[in-house]
Amino acid sequence: MLTMDIATQTFEILRQPGRKHLTQVDFKPVLRELLATHPGLEFLRSTPEFQDRYAETVIYRIFYHINRSGNGHLTLRELKRGNLIAALQHADEEEDINKVLRYFSYEHFYVIYCKFWELDTDHDFFIDRENLIRFGNHALTYRIVDRIFSQAPRKFTSEVEGKMGYEDFVYFMLSEEDKSSEPSLEYWFKCIDLDGNGVLTPNEMQFFYEEQLHRMKCMAQEPVLFEDILCQIFDMIAPEREDYITLQDLKGCKLSGNVFNILFNLNKFMAFETRDPFMIRQEREDPTLTEWDRFAHREYIRLSMEEDVEDASNGSAEVWDESLEAPF
């Protein structure tokens, strides 16, 4: 073992005998140990329910980014290509767990879990179409939500007809809030590629954009015609072929995420059209942060402020059971 590199050592220690891959279960001992010993997670020790949710979320995030085949079997090659080892070492050295932005940040977990809890109105730990439509202040179109529930981008693990589980939601939310990452581009590409032939055609894009156009008219905003949008998309991506866009085309362009916002997220499309100067400044200030990092930071501050307002008015929030009060 001593002659192996750290990634191989980690892989050999965690994997089950006779297996050539790691599964989500194999990471549970690592998370148990982290929760038991990390000073930045000490405050969770009195809330085992939260510990479990935190551990699950971290493992889902690891597999979302590193298990590129998406089959739940994480290979040594995938482990070496990913940044998990560096993140583990960072968590080992850093006392403030929220500074470990890759996978382990408690704030990131809290933002994901709060969002899920908010949408899961009956708290059965499942989300249906109507729940998901409310995501991001009704930002998404019905057509894209239907595609998600058709399980085009990813087969649900919930095993309940017409319902998305927590793991499915984590994959969706990470994809929705950071469309610059490769897993996200693959997720949304599968949604728009209606016939599954590996290319996005103008017809497929128009199918999704039609609903955006309708929403603009309903909101009395000046509609942007599809012909103009199509030119904008092709100019932005500069694909190899003039009649369709491939996943490789998208991966080779920094602005690809905007294509998906144009097609099915009206709020983000409008923000892109108006080139929000606040967002541009934020990006320039710290280019090492991902879209997800910036979103999670903003959202965590918003949630903290809501908690403070509720505390000040002595109104106990319905969101959290008293025993699950979130520590800030």
mmCIF file of C-alpha atoms in Angstrom:
data_model
loop_
_atom_site.group_PDB
_atom_site.id
_atom_site.type_symbol
_atom_site.label_atom_id
_atom_site.label_comp_id
_atom_site.label_asym_id
_atom_site.label_seq_id
_atom_site.Cartn_x
_atom_site.Cartn_y
_atom_site.Cartn_z
ATOM 1 C CA MET A 1 0.000 0.000 0.000
ATOM 2 C CA LEU A 2 2.827 2.404 0.857
ATOM 3 C CA THR A 3 4.134 2.373 -2.713
ATOM 4 C CA MET A 4 0.741 3.446 -4.109
ATOM 5 C CA ASP A 5 -0.306 7.017 -4.814
ATOM 6 C CA ILE A 6 -2.924 8.517 -2.461
ATOM 7 C CA ALA A 7 -5.847 8.025 -4.870
ATOM 8 C CA THR A 8 -5.047 4.300 -5.250
ATOM 9 C CA GLN A 9 -4.585 3.902 -1.485
ATOM 10 C CA THR A 10 -7.959 5.556 -0.860
ATOM 11 C CA PHE A 11 -9.616 3.370 -3.501
ATOM 12 C CA GLU A 12 -8.133 0.148 -2.061
ATOM 13 C CA ILE A 13 -9.114 1.027 1.512
ATOM 14 C CA LEU A 14 -12.697 1.944 0.660
ATOM 15 C CA ARG A 15 -13.666 -0.684 -1.913
ATOM 16 C CA GLN A 16 -15.400 -3.932 -1.020
ATOM 17 C CA PRO A 17 -13.319 -7.127 -1.523
ATOM 18 C CA GLY A 18 -13.704 -8.483 -5.033
ATOM 19 C CA ARG A 19 -15.093 -5.246 -6.467
ATOM 20 C CA LYS A 20 -13.383 -3.053 -9.045
ATOM 21 C CA HIS A 21 -15.358 0.085 -8.159
ATOM 22 C CA LEU A 22 -16.694 2.159 -5.255
ATOM 23 C CA THR A 23 -20.376 2.674 -4.505
ATOM 24 C CA GLN A 24 -22.086 5.371 -2.442
ATOM 25 C CA VAL A 25 -22.190 3.054 0.587
ATOM 26 C CA ASP A 26 -18.389 2.774 0.552
ATOM 27 C CA PHE A 27 -18.119 6.483 1.408
ATOM 28 C CA LYS A 28 -20.330 6.287 4.505
ATOM 29 C CA PRO A 29 -17.468 5.423 6.909
ATOM 30 C CA VAL A 30 -15.516 8.467 5.633
ATOM 31 C CA LEU A 31 -18.484 10.754 6.323
ATOM 32 C CA ARG A 32 -19.118 9.147 9.730
ATOM 33 C CA GLU A 33 -15.509 9.830 10.690
ATOM 34 C CA LEU A 34 -15.618 13.377 9.341
ATOM 35 C CA LEU A 35 -18.800 14.147 11.312
ATOM 36 C CA ALA A 36 -17.321 12.644 14.471
ATOM 37 C CA THR A 37 -13.972 14.456 14.327
ATOM 38 C CA HIS A 38 -14.168 17.645 12.250
ATOM 39 C CA PRO A 39 -14.319 20.795 14.426
ATOM 40 C CA GLY A 40 -16.395 22.582 11.785
ATOM 41 C CA LEU A 41 -19.168 19.959 12.101
ATOM 42 C CA GLU A 42 -19.196 19.643 15.887
ATOM 43 C CA PHE A 43 -22.482 21.571 16.184
ATOM 44 C CA LEU A 44 -24.281 18.778 14.284
ATOM 45 C CA ARG A 45 -23.526 16.132 16.896
ATOM 46 C CA SER A 46 -26.780 16.712 18.750
ATOM 47 C CA THR A 47 -28.861 16.316 15.557
ATOM 48 C CA PRO A 48 -28.286 12.844 14.056
ATOM 49 C CA GLU A 49 -31.044 13.480 11.471
ATOM 50 C CA PHE A 50 -29.075 16.410 10.081
ATOM 51 C CA GLN A 51 -25.835 14.398 10.184
ATOM 52 C CA ASP A 52 -27.433 11.743 7.974
ATOM 53 C CA ARG A 53 -28.775 14.316 5.507
ATOM 54 C CA TYR A 54 -25.414 16.096 5.365
ATOM 55 C CA ALA A 55 -23.560 12.812 4.713
ATOM 56 C CA GLU A 56 -26.024 11.818 1.960
ATOM 57 C CA THR A 57 -25.738 15.202 0.262
ATOM 58 C CA VAL A 58 -21.930 15.134 0.264
ATOM 59 C CA ILE A 59 -21.908 11.623 -1.249
ATOM 60 C CA TYR A 60 -24.447 12.619 -3.949
ATOM 61 C CA ARG A 61 -22.324 15.655 -4.835
ATOM 62 C CA ILE A 62 -19.192 13.495 -5.098
ATOM 63 C CA PHE A 63 -20.900 11.035 -7.454
ATOM 64 C CA TYR A 64 -22.528 13.827 -9.483
ATOM 65 C CA HIS A 65 -19.140 15.327 -10.322
ATOM 66 C CA ILE A 66 -16.783 12.344 -10.345
ATOM 67 C CA ASN A 67 -18.792 9.314 -11.477
ATOM 68 C CA ARG A 68 -18.873 10.554 -15.071
ATOM 69 C CA SER A 69 -20.408 7.352 -16.411
ATOM 70 C CA GLY A 70 -23.373 7.992 -14.079
ATOM 71 C CA ASN A 71 -23.788 4.287 -13.274
ATOM 72 C CA GLY A 72 -23.121 4.564 -9.525
ATOM 73 C CA HIS A 73 -19.865 2.596 -9.900
ATOM 74 C CA LEU A 74 -16.939 4.931 -9.267
ATOM 75 C CA THR A 75 -13.748 3.577 -10.858
ATOM 76 C CA LEU A 76 -10.125 4.232 -9.890
ATOM 77 C CA ARG A 77 -9.692 6.124 -13.169
ATOM 78 C CA GLU A 78 -12.613 8.415 -12.309
ATOM 79 C CA LEU A 79 -11.248 8.949 -8.796
ATOM 80 C CA LYS A 80 -7.842 9.941 -10.202
ATOM 81 C CA ARG A 81 -9.351 12.292 -12.772
ATOM 82 C CA GLY A 82 -11.572 14.058 -10.226
ATOM 83 C CA ASN A 83 -10.681 16.455 -7.419
ATOM 84 C CA LEU A 84 -11.982 14.408 -4.466
ATOM 85 C CA ILE A 85 -8.555 13.579 -3.005
ATOM 86 C CA ALA A 86 -7.619 17.272 -2.983
ATOM 87 C CA ALA A 87 -10.982 18.083 -1.357
ATOM 88 C CA LEU A 88 -10.445 15.427 1.340
ATOM 89 C CA GLN A 89 -6.998 16.838 2.087
ATOM 90 C CA HIS A 90 -8.459 20.349 2.221
ATOM 91 C CA ALA A 91 -11.161 19.187 4.680
ATOM 92 C CA ASP A 92 -8.416 17.603 6.771
ATOM 93 C CA GLU A 93 -6.444 20.844 7.051
ATOM 94 C CA GLU A 94 -9.252 23.442 7.181
ATOM 95 C CA GLU A 95 -11.150 23.959 10.458
ATOM 96 C CA ASP A 96 -13.910 25.997 8.810
ATOM 97 C CA ILE A 97 -15.816 23.348 6.824
ATOM 98 C CA ASN A 98 -17.595 26.078 4.816
ATOM 99 C CA LYS A 99 -14.289 27.018 3.199
ATOM 100 C CA VAL A 100 -14.121 23.530 1.683
ATOM 101 C CA LEU A 101 -16.312 24.453 -1.274
ATOM 102 C CA ARG A 102 -15.870 21.167 -3.087
ATOM 103 C CA TYR A 103 -18.421 18.669 -1.684
ATOM 104 C CA PHE A 104 -18.039 19.247 2.065
ATOM 105 C CA SER A 105 -19.352 22.770 2.764
ATOM 106 C CA TYR A 106 -22.158 22.699 5.341
ATOM 107 C CA GLU A 107 -23.605 25.905 3.869
ATOM 108 C CA HIS A 108 -23.913 24.244 0.463
ATOM 109 C CA PHE A 109 -25.695 21.267 1.999
ATOM 110 C CA TYR A 110 -28.025 23.579 3.921
ATOM 111 C CA VAL A 111 -29.005 25.485 0.776
ATOM 112 C CA ILE A 112 -29.834 22.261 -1.098
ATOM 113 C CA TYR A 113 -31.768 20.734 1.795
ATOM 114 C CA CYS A 114 -33.743 23.901 2.550
ATOM 115 C CA LYS A 115 -34.755 24.163 -1.101
ATOM 116 C CA PHE A 116 -35.916 20.541 -1.129
ATOM 117 C CA TRP A 117 -37.842 20.981 2.127
ATOM 118 C CA GLU A 118 -39.472 24.154 0.797
ATOM 119 C CA LEU A 119 -40.745 22.381 -2.350
ATOM 120 C CA ASP A 120 -41.728 19.142 -0.599
ATOM 121 C CA THR A 121 -44.892 20.646 0.882
ATOM 122 C CA ASP A 122 -46.291 17.430 2.404
ATOM 123 C CA HIS A 123 -42.803 16.395 3.676
ATOM 124 C CA ASP A 124 -43.061 12.826 2.378
ATOM 125 C CA PHE A 125 -39.500 13.225 1.050
ATOM 126 C CA PHE A 126 -40.667 13.167 -2.562
ATOM 127 C CA ILE A 127 -41.231 15.940 -5.092
ATOM 128 C CA ASP A 128 -43.749 15.798 -7.936
ATOM 129 C CA ARG A 129 -44.129 17.906 -11.108
ATOM 130 C CA GLU A 130 -46.250 20.562 -9.422
ATOM 131 C CA ASN A 131 -43.696 20.954 -6.627
ATOM 132 C CA LEU A 132 -40.807 21.328 -9.064
ATOM 133 C CA ILE A 133 -42.628 23.924 -11.170
ATOM 134 C CA ARG A 134 -42.346 26.251 -8.136
ATOM 135 C CA PHE A 135 -38.544 25.994 -8.150
ATOM 136 C CA GLY A 136 -36.723 29.325 -8.437
ATOM 137 C CA ASN A 137 -39.936 31.330 -8.315
ATOM 138 C CA HIS A 138 -41.559 29.439 -11.226
ATOM 139 C CA ALA A 139 -38.450 29.935 -13.381
ATOM 140 C CA LEU A 140 -38.734 26.708 -15.386
ATOM 141 C CA THR A 141 -41.120 25.861 -18.220
ATOM 142 C CA TYR A 142 -43.621 23.003 -18.006
ATOM 143 C CA ARG A 143 -41.955 21.347 -20.986
ATOM 144 C CA ILE A 144 -38.550 21.072 -19.342
ATOM 145 C CA VAL A 145 -40.091 19.833 -16.073
ATOM 146 C CA ASP A 146 -41.945 17.161 -18.088
ATOM 147 C CA ARG A 147 -38.644 16.089 -19.647
ATOM 148 C CA ILE A 148 -37.008 15.820 -16.209
ATOM 149 C CA PHE A 149 -39.908 13.657 -15.014
ATOM 150 C CA SER A 150 -39.710 11.527 -18.162
ATOM 151 C CA GLN A 151 -36.257 10.727 -16.703
ATOM 152 C CA ALA A 152 -34.563 11.677 -19.988
ATOM 153 C CA PRO A 153 -31.517 13.257 -18.317
ATOM 154 C CA ARG A 154 -31.235 10.706 -15.524
ATOM 155 C CA LYS A 155 -33.222 7.740 -14.245
ATOM 156 C CA PHE A 156 -34.789 8.539 -10.863
ATOM 157 C CA THR A 157 -33.667 6.531 -7.845
ATOM 158 C CA SER A 158 -36.944 7.204 -5.991
ATOM 159 C CA GLU A 159 -38.759 4.131 -7.424
ATOM 160 C CA VAL A 160 -42.075 5.946 -6.914
ATOM 161 C CA GLU A 161 -44.062 6.685 -10.071
ATOM 162 C CA GLY A 162 -44.108 10.396 -10.929
ATOM 163 C CA LYS A 163 -41.980 11.359 -7.922
ATOM 164 C CA MET A 164 -38.412 12.582 -7.581
ATOM 165 C CA GLY A 165 -36.439 11.624 -4.454
ATOM 166 C CA TYR A 166 -33.832 13.676 -2.598
ATOM 167 C CA GLU A 167 -30.904 12.247 -4.597
ATOM 168 C CA ASP A 168 -32.704 13.050 -7.880
ATOM 169 C CA PHE A 169 -33.313 16.577 -6.619
ATOM 170 C CA VAL A 170 -29.633 17.090 -5.712
ATOM 171 C CA TYR A 171 -28.651 16.121 -9.278
ATOM 172 C CA PHE A 172 -31.298 18.459 -10.697
ATOM 173 C CA MET A 173 -30.371 21.409 -8.485
ATOM 174 C CA LEU A 174 -26.624 21.145 -9.086
ATOM 175 C CA SER A 175 -27.352 21.038 -12.825
ATOM 176 C CA GLU A 176 -29.768 23.960 -12.703
ATOM 177 C CA GLU A 177 -27.604 26.301 -10.652
ATOM 178 C CA ASP A 178 -24.298 25.698 -12.438
ATOM 179 C CA LYS A 179 -24.786 25.178 -16.146
ATOM 180 C CA SER A 180 -21.076 25.608 -16.833
ATOM 181 C CA SER A 181 -20.105 22.210 -15.399
ATOM 182 C CA GLU A 182 -19.786 19.143 -17.627
ATOM 183 C CA PRO A 183 -22.322 17.011 -15.699
ATOM 184 C CA SER A 184 -24.820 19.870 -16.033
ATOM 185 C CA LEU A 185 -24.268 20.294 -19.785
ATOM 186 C CA GLU A 186 -24.814 16.547 -20.227
ATOM 187 C CA TYR A 187 -27.972 16.624 -18.071
ATOM 188 C CA TRP A 188 -29.631 19.436 -20.028
ATOM 189 C CA PHE A 189 -28.394 18.210 -23.410
ATOM 190 C CA LYS A 190 -30.298 14.954 -22.866
ATOM 191 C CA CYS A 191 -33.410 16.961 -21.981
ATOM 192 C CA ILE A 192 -33.377 19.037 -25.175
ATOM 193 C CA ASP A 193 -32.321 16.130 -27.426
ATOM 194 C CA LEU A 194 -35.908 14.880 -27.844
ATOM 195 C CA ASP A 195 -35.126 12.021 -30.239
ATOM 196 C CA GLY A 196 -31.920 11.004 -28.434
ATOM 197 C CA ASN A 197 -29.786 11.109 -31.609
ATOM 198 C CA GLY A 198 -26.932 13.051 -29.977
ATOM 199 C CA VAL A 199 -27.504 16.421 -31.679
ATOM 200 C CA LEU A 200 -29.678 19.456 -30.924
ATOM 201 C CA THR A 201 -31.591 20.670 -33.972
ATOM 202 C CA PRO A 202 -33.372 24.019 -34.471
ATOM 203 C CA ASN A 203 -36.725 22.145 -34.257
ATOM 204 C CA GLU A 204 -35.886 20.699 -30.844
ATOM 205 C CA MET A 205 -34.764 24.075 -29.557
ATOM 206 C CA GLN A 206 -37.879 25.749 -30.941
ATOM 207 C CA PHE A 207 -40.111 23.218 -29.148
ATOM 208 C CA PHE A 208 -38.749 24.410 -25.792
ATOM 209 C CA TYR A 209 -38.457 28.080 -26.716
ATOM 210 C CA GLU A 210 -42.131 28.321 -27.757
ATOM 211 C CA GLU A 211 -43.181 28.209 -24.116
ATOM 212 C CA GLN A 212 -40.667 30.917 -23.197
ATOM 213 C CA LEU A 213 -42.127 33.088 -25.964
ATOM 214 C CA HIS A 214 -45.640 32.527 -24.635
ATOM 215 C CA ARG A 215 -44.535 33.464 -21.117
ATOM 216 C CA MET A 216 -42.912 36.687 -22.345
ATOM 217 C CA LYS A 217 -46.155 37.705 -24.042
ATOM 218 C CA CYS A 218 -48.150 36.889 -20.901
ATOM 219 C CA MET A 219 -45.812 39.086 -18.856
ATOM 220 C CA ALA A 220 -46.194 41.933 -21.375
ATOM 221 C CA GLN A 221 -42.507 41.779 -22.202
ATOM 222 C CA GLU A 222 -41.279 42.373 -25.696
ATOM 223 C CA PRO A 223 -40.943 38.881 -27.168
ATOM 224 C CA VAL A 224 -37.682 37.847 -28.825
ATOM 225 C CA LEU A 225 -38.482 35.813 -31.933
ATOM 226 C CA PHE A 226 -37.045 32.316 -32.273
ATOM 227 C CA GLU A 227 -35.227 33.176 -35.536
ATOM 228 C CA ASP A 228 -33.262 35.874 -33.675
ATOM 229 C CA ILE A 229 -32.625 33.554 -30.740
ATOM 230 C CA LEU A 230 -31.352 30.817 -33.037
ATOM 231 C CA CYS A 231 -28.826 33.208 -34.626
ATOM 232 C CA GLN A 232 -27.745 34.307 -31.146
ATOM 233 C CA ILE A 233 -27.275 30.686 -30.000
ATOM 234 C CA PHE A 234 -25.256 29.689 -33.082
ATOM 235 C CA ASP A 235 -23.104 32.833 -32.803
ATOM 236 C CA MET A 236 -22.473 32.105 -29.148
ATOM 237 C CA ILE A 237 -21.558 28.424 -29.554
ATOM 238 C CA ALA A 238 -19.941 28.559 -33.030
ATOM 239 C CA PRO A 239 -20.685 24.848 -33.668
ATOM 240 C CA GLU A 240 -18.756 22.792 -36.229
ATOM 241 C CA ARG A 241 -21.888 22.259 -38.326
ATOM 242 C CA GLU A 242 -24.378 24.954 -39.259
ATOM 243 C CA ASP A 243 -27.509 22.832 -38.888
ATOM 244 C CA TYR A 244 -27.138 21.356 -35.388
ATOM 245 C CA ILE A 245 -25.222 21.537 -32.089
ATOM 246 C CA THR A 246 -23.382 18.628 -30.480
ATOM 247 C CA LEU A 247 -22.413 18.072 -26.848
ATOM 248 C CA GLN A 248 -18.762 18.616 -27.847
ATOM 249 C CA ASP A 249 -19.695 22.009 -29.315
ATOM 250 C CA LEU A 250 -21.253 22.973 -25.969
ATOM 251 C CA LYS A 251 -18.343 21.687 -23.894
ATOM 252 C CA GLY A 252 -15.959 23.761 -25.967
ATOM 253 C CA CYS A 253 -17.739 27.054 -25.225
ATOM 254 C CA LYS A 254 -17.785 29.015 -21.958
ATOM 255 C CA LEU A 255 -21.224 30.516 -22.671
ATOM 256 C CA SER A 256 -23.036 27.199 -23.204
ATOM 257 C CA GLY A 257 -25.084 27.422 -20.016
ATOM 258 C CA ASN A 258 -26.837 30.482 -21.381
ATOM 259 C CA VAL A 259 -28.263 28.428 -24.253
ATOM 260 C CA PHE A 260 -30.224 26.310 -21.794
ATOM 261 C CA ASN A 261 -31.380 29.352 -19.815
ATOM 262 C CA ILE A 262 -32.647 30.897 -23.057
ATOM 263 C CA LEU A 263 -34.626 27.740 -23.841
ATOM 264 C CA PHE A 264 -36.324 27.031 -20.509
ATOM 265 C CA ASN A 265 -35.473 29.392 -17.619
ATOM 266 C CA LEU A 266 -37.130 32.775 -18.118
ATOM 267 C CA ASN A 267 -35.649 34.495 -15.047
ATOM 268 C CA LYS A 268 -32.083 33.596 -15.989
ATOM 269 C CA PHE A 269 -32.713 34.362 -19.660
ATOM 270 C CA MET A 270 -33.860 37.877 -18.718
ATOM 271 C CA ALA A 271 -30.848 38.355 -16.420
ATOM 272 C CA PHE A 272 -28.581 37.296 -19.296
ATOM 273 C CA GLU A 273 -30.313 39.651 -21.748
ATOM 274 C CA THR A 274 -29.914 42.613 -19.394
ATOM 275 C CA ARG A 275 -26.312 41.580 -18.475
ATOM 276 C CA ASP A 276 -26.787 42.197 -14.752
ATOM 277 C CA PRO A 277 -23.744 44.371 -13.809
ATOM 278 C CA PHE A 278 -23.782 43.081 -10.207
ATOM 279 C CA MET A 279 -23.319 39.483 -11.401
ATOM 280 C CA ILE A 280 -20.599 40.487 -13.873
ATOM 281 C CA ARG A 281 -18.705 42.289 -11.110
ATOM 282 C CA GLN A 282 -19.018 39.264 -8.826
ATOM 283 C CA GLU A 283 -17.556 36.998 -11.504
ATOM 284 C CA ARG A 284 -14.595 39.310 -12.052
ATOM 285 C CA GLU A 285 -13.889 39.622 -8.321
ATOM 286 C CA ASP A 286 -13.264 35.917 -7.832
ATOM 287 C CA PRO A 287 -13.033 33.932 -11.067
ATOM 288 C CA THR A 288 -12.088 30.768 -9.129
ATOM 289 C CA LEU A 289 -15.632 30.454 -7.772
ATOM 290 C CA THR A 290 -18.077 28.408 -9.824
ATOM 291 C CA GLU A 291 -21.631 29.517 -10.616
ATOM 292 C CA TRP A 292 -22.741 27.041 -7.962
ATOM 293 C CA ASP A 293 -20.426 28.560 -5.314
ATOM 294 C CA ARG A 294 -21.786 32.039 -5.980
ATOM 295 C CA PHE A 295 -25.410 30.888 -5.978
ATOM 296 C CA ALA A 296 -25.004 28.889 -2.732
ATOM 297 C CA HIS A 297 -23.342 31.856 -1.007
ATOM 298 C CA ARG A 298 -26.156 34.277 -1.999
ATOM 299 C CA GLU A 299 -28.840 31.780 -1.073
ATOM 300 C CA TYR A 300 -27.293 30.970 2.307
ATOM 301 C CA ILE A 301 -27.194 34.671 3.216
ATOM 302 C CA ARG A 302 -30.854 35.003 2.163
ATOM 303 C CA LEU A 303 -31.860 32.000 4.299
ATOM 304 C CA SER A 304 -29.868 33.355 7.267
ATOM 305 C CA MET A 305 -31.624 36.702 7.008
ATOM 306 C CA GLU A 306 -35.027 34.992 6.881
ATOM 307 C CA GLU A 307 -34.118 33.020 10.011
ATOM 308 C CA ASP A 308 -33.035 36.235 11.754
ATOM 309 C CA VAL A 309 -36.321 37.957 10.869
ATOM 310 C CA GLU A 310 -38.290 34.980 12.165
ATOM 311 C CA ASP A 311 -36.275 34.921 15.395
ATOM 312 C CA ALA A 312 -36.783 38.655 15.857
ATOM 313 C CA SER A 313 -40.543 38.365 15.489
ATOM 314 C CA ASN A 314 -40.559 35.246 17.726
ATOM 315 C CA GLY A 315 -42.487 33.415 15.032
ATOM 316 C CA SER A 316 -41.310 29.828 14.805
ATOM 317 C CA ALA A 317 -40.904 28.754 11.200
ATOM 318 C CA GLU A 318 -42.975 25.862 9.952
ATOM 319 C CA VAL A 319 -40.031 24.737 7.848
ATOM 320 C CA TRP A 320 -38.035 23.187 10.652
ATOM 321 C CA ASP A 321 -39.229 20.889 13.332
ATOM 322 C CA GLU A 322 -37.968 22.274 16.656
ATOM 323 C CA SER A 323 -35.543 19.366 17.048
ATOM 324 C CA LEU A 324 -34.103 20.089 13.605
ATOM 325 C CA GLU A 325 -33.420 23.789 14.134
ATOM 326 C CA ALA A 326 -30.573 24.756 11.837
ATOM 327 C CA PRO A 327 -27.549 26.146 13.630
ATOM 328 C CA PHE A 328 -26.002 29.231 12.069
#
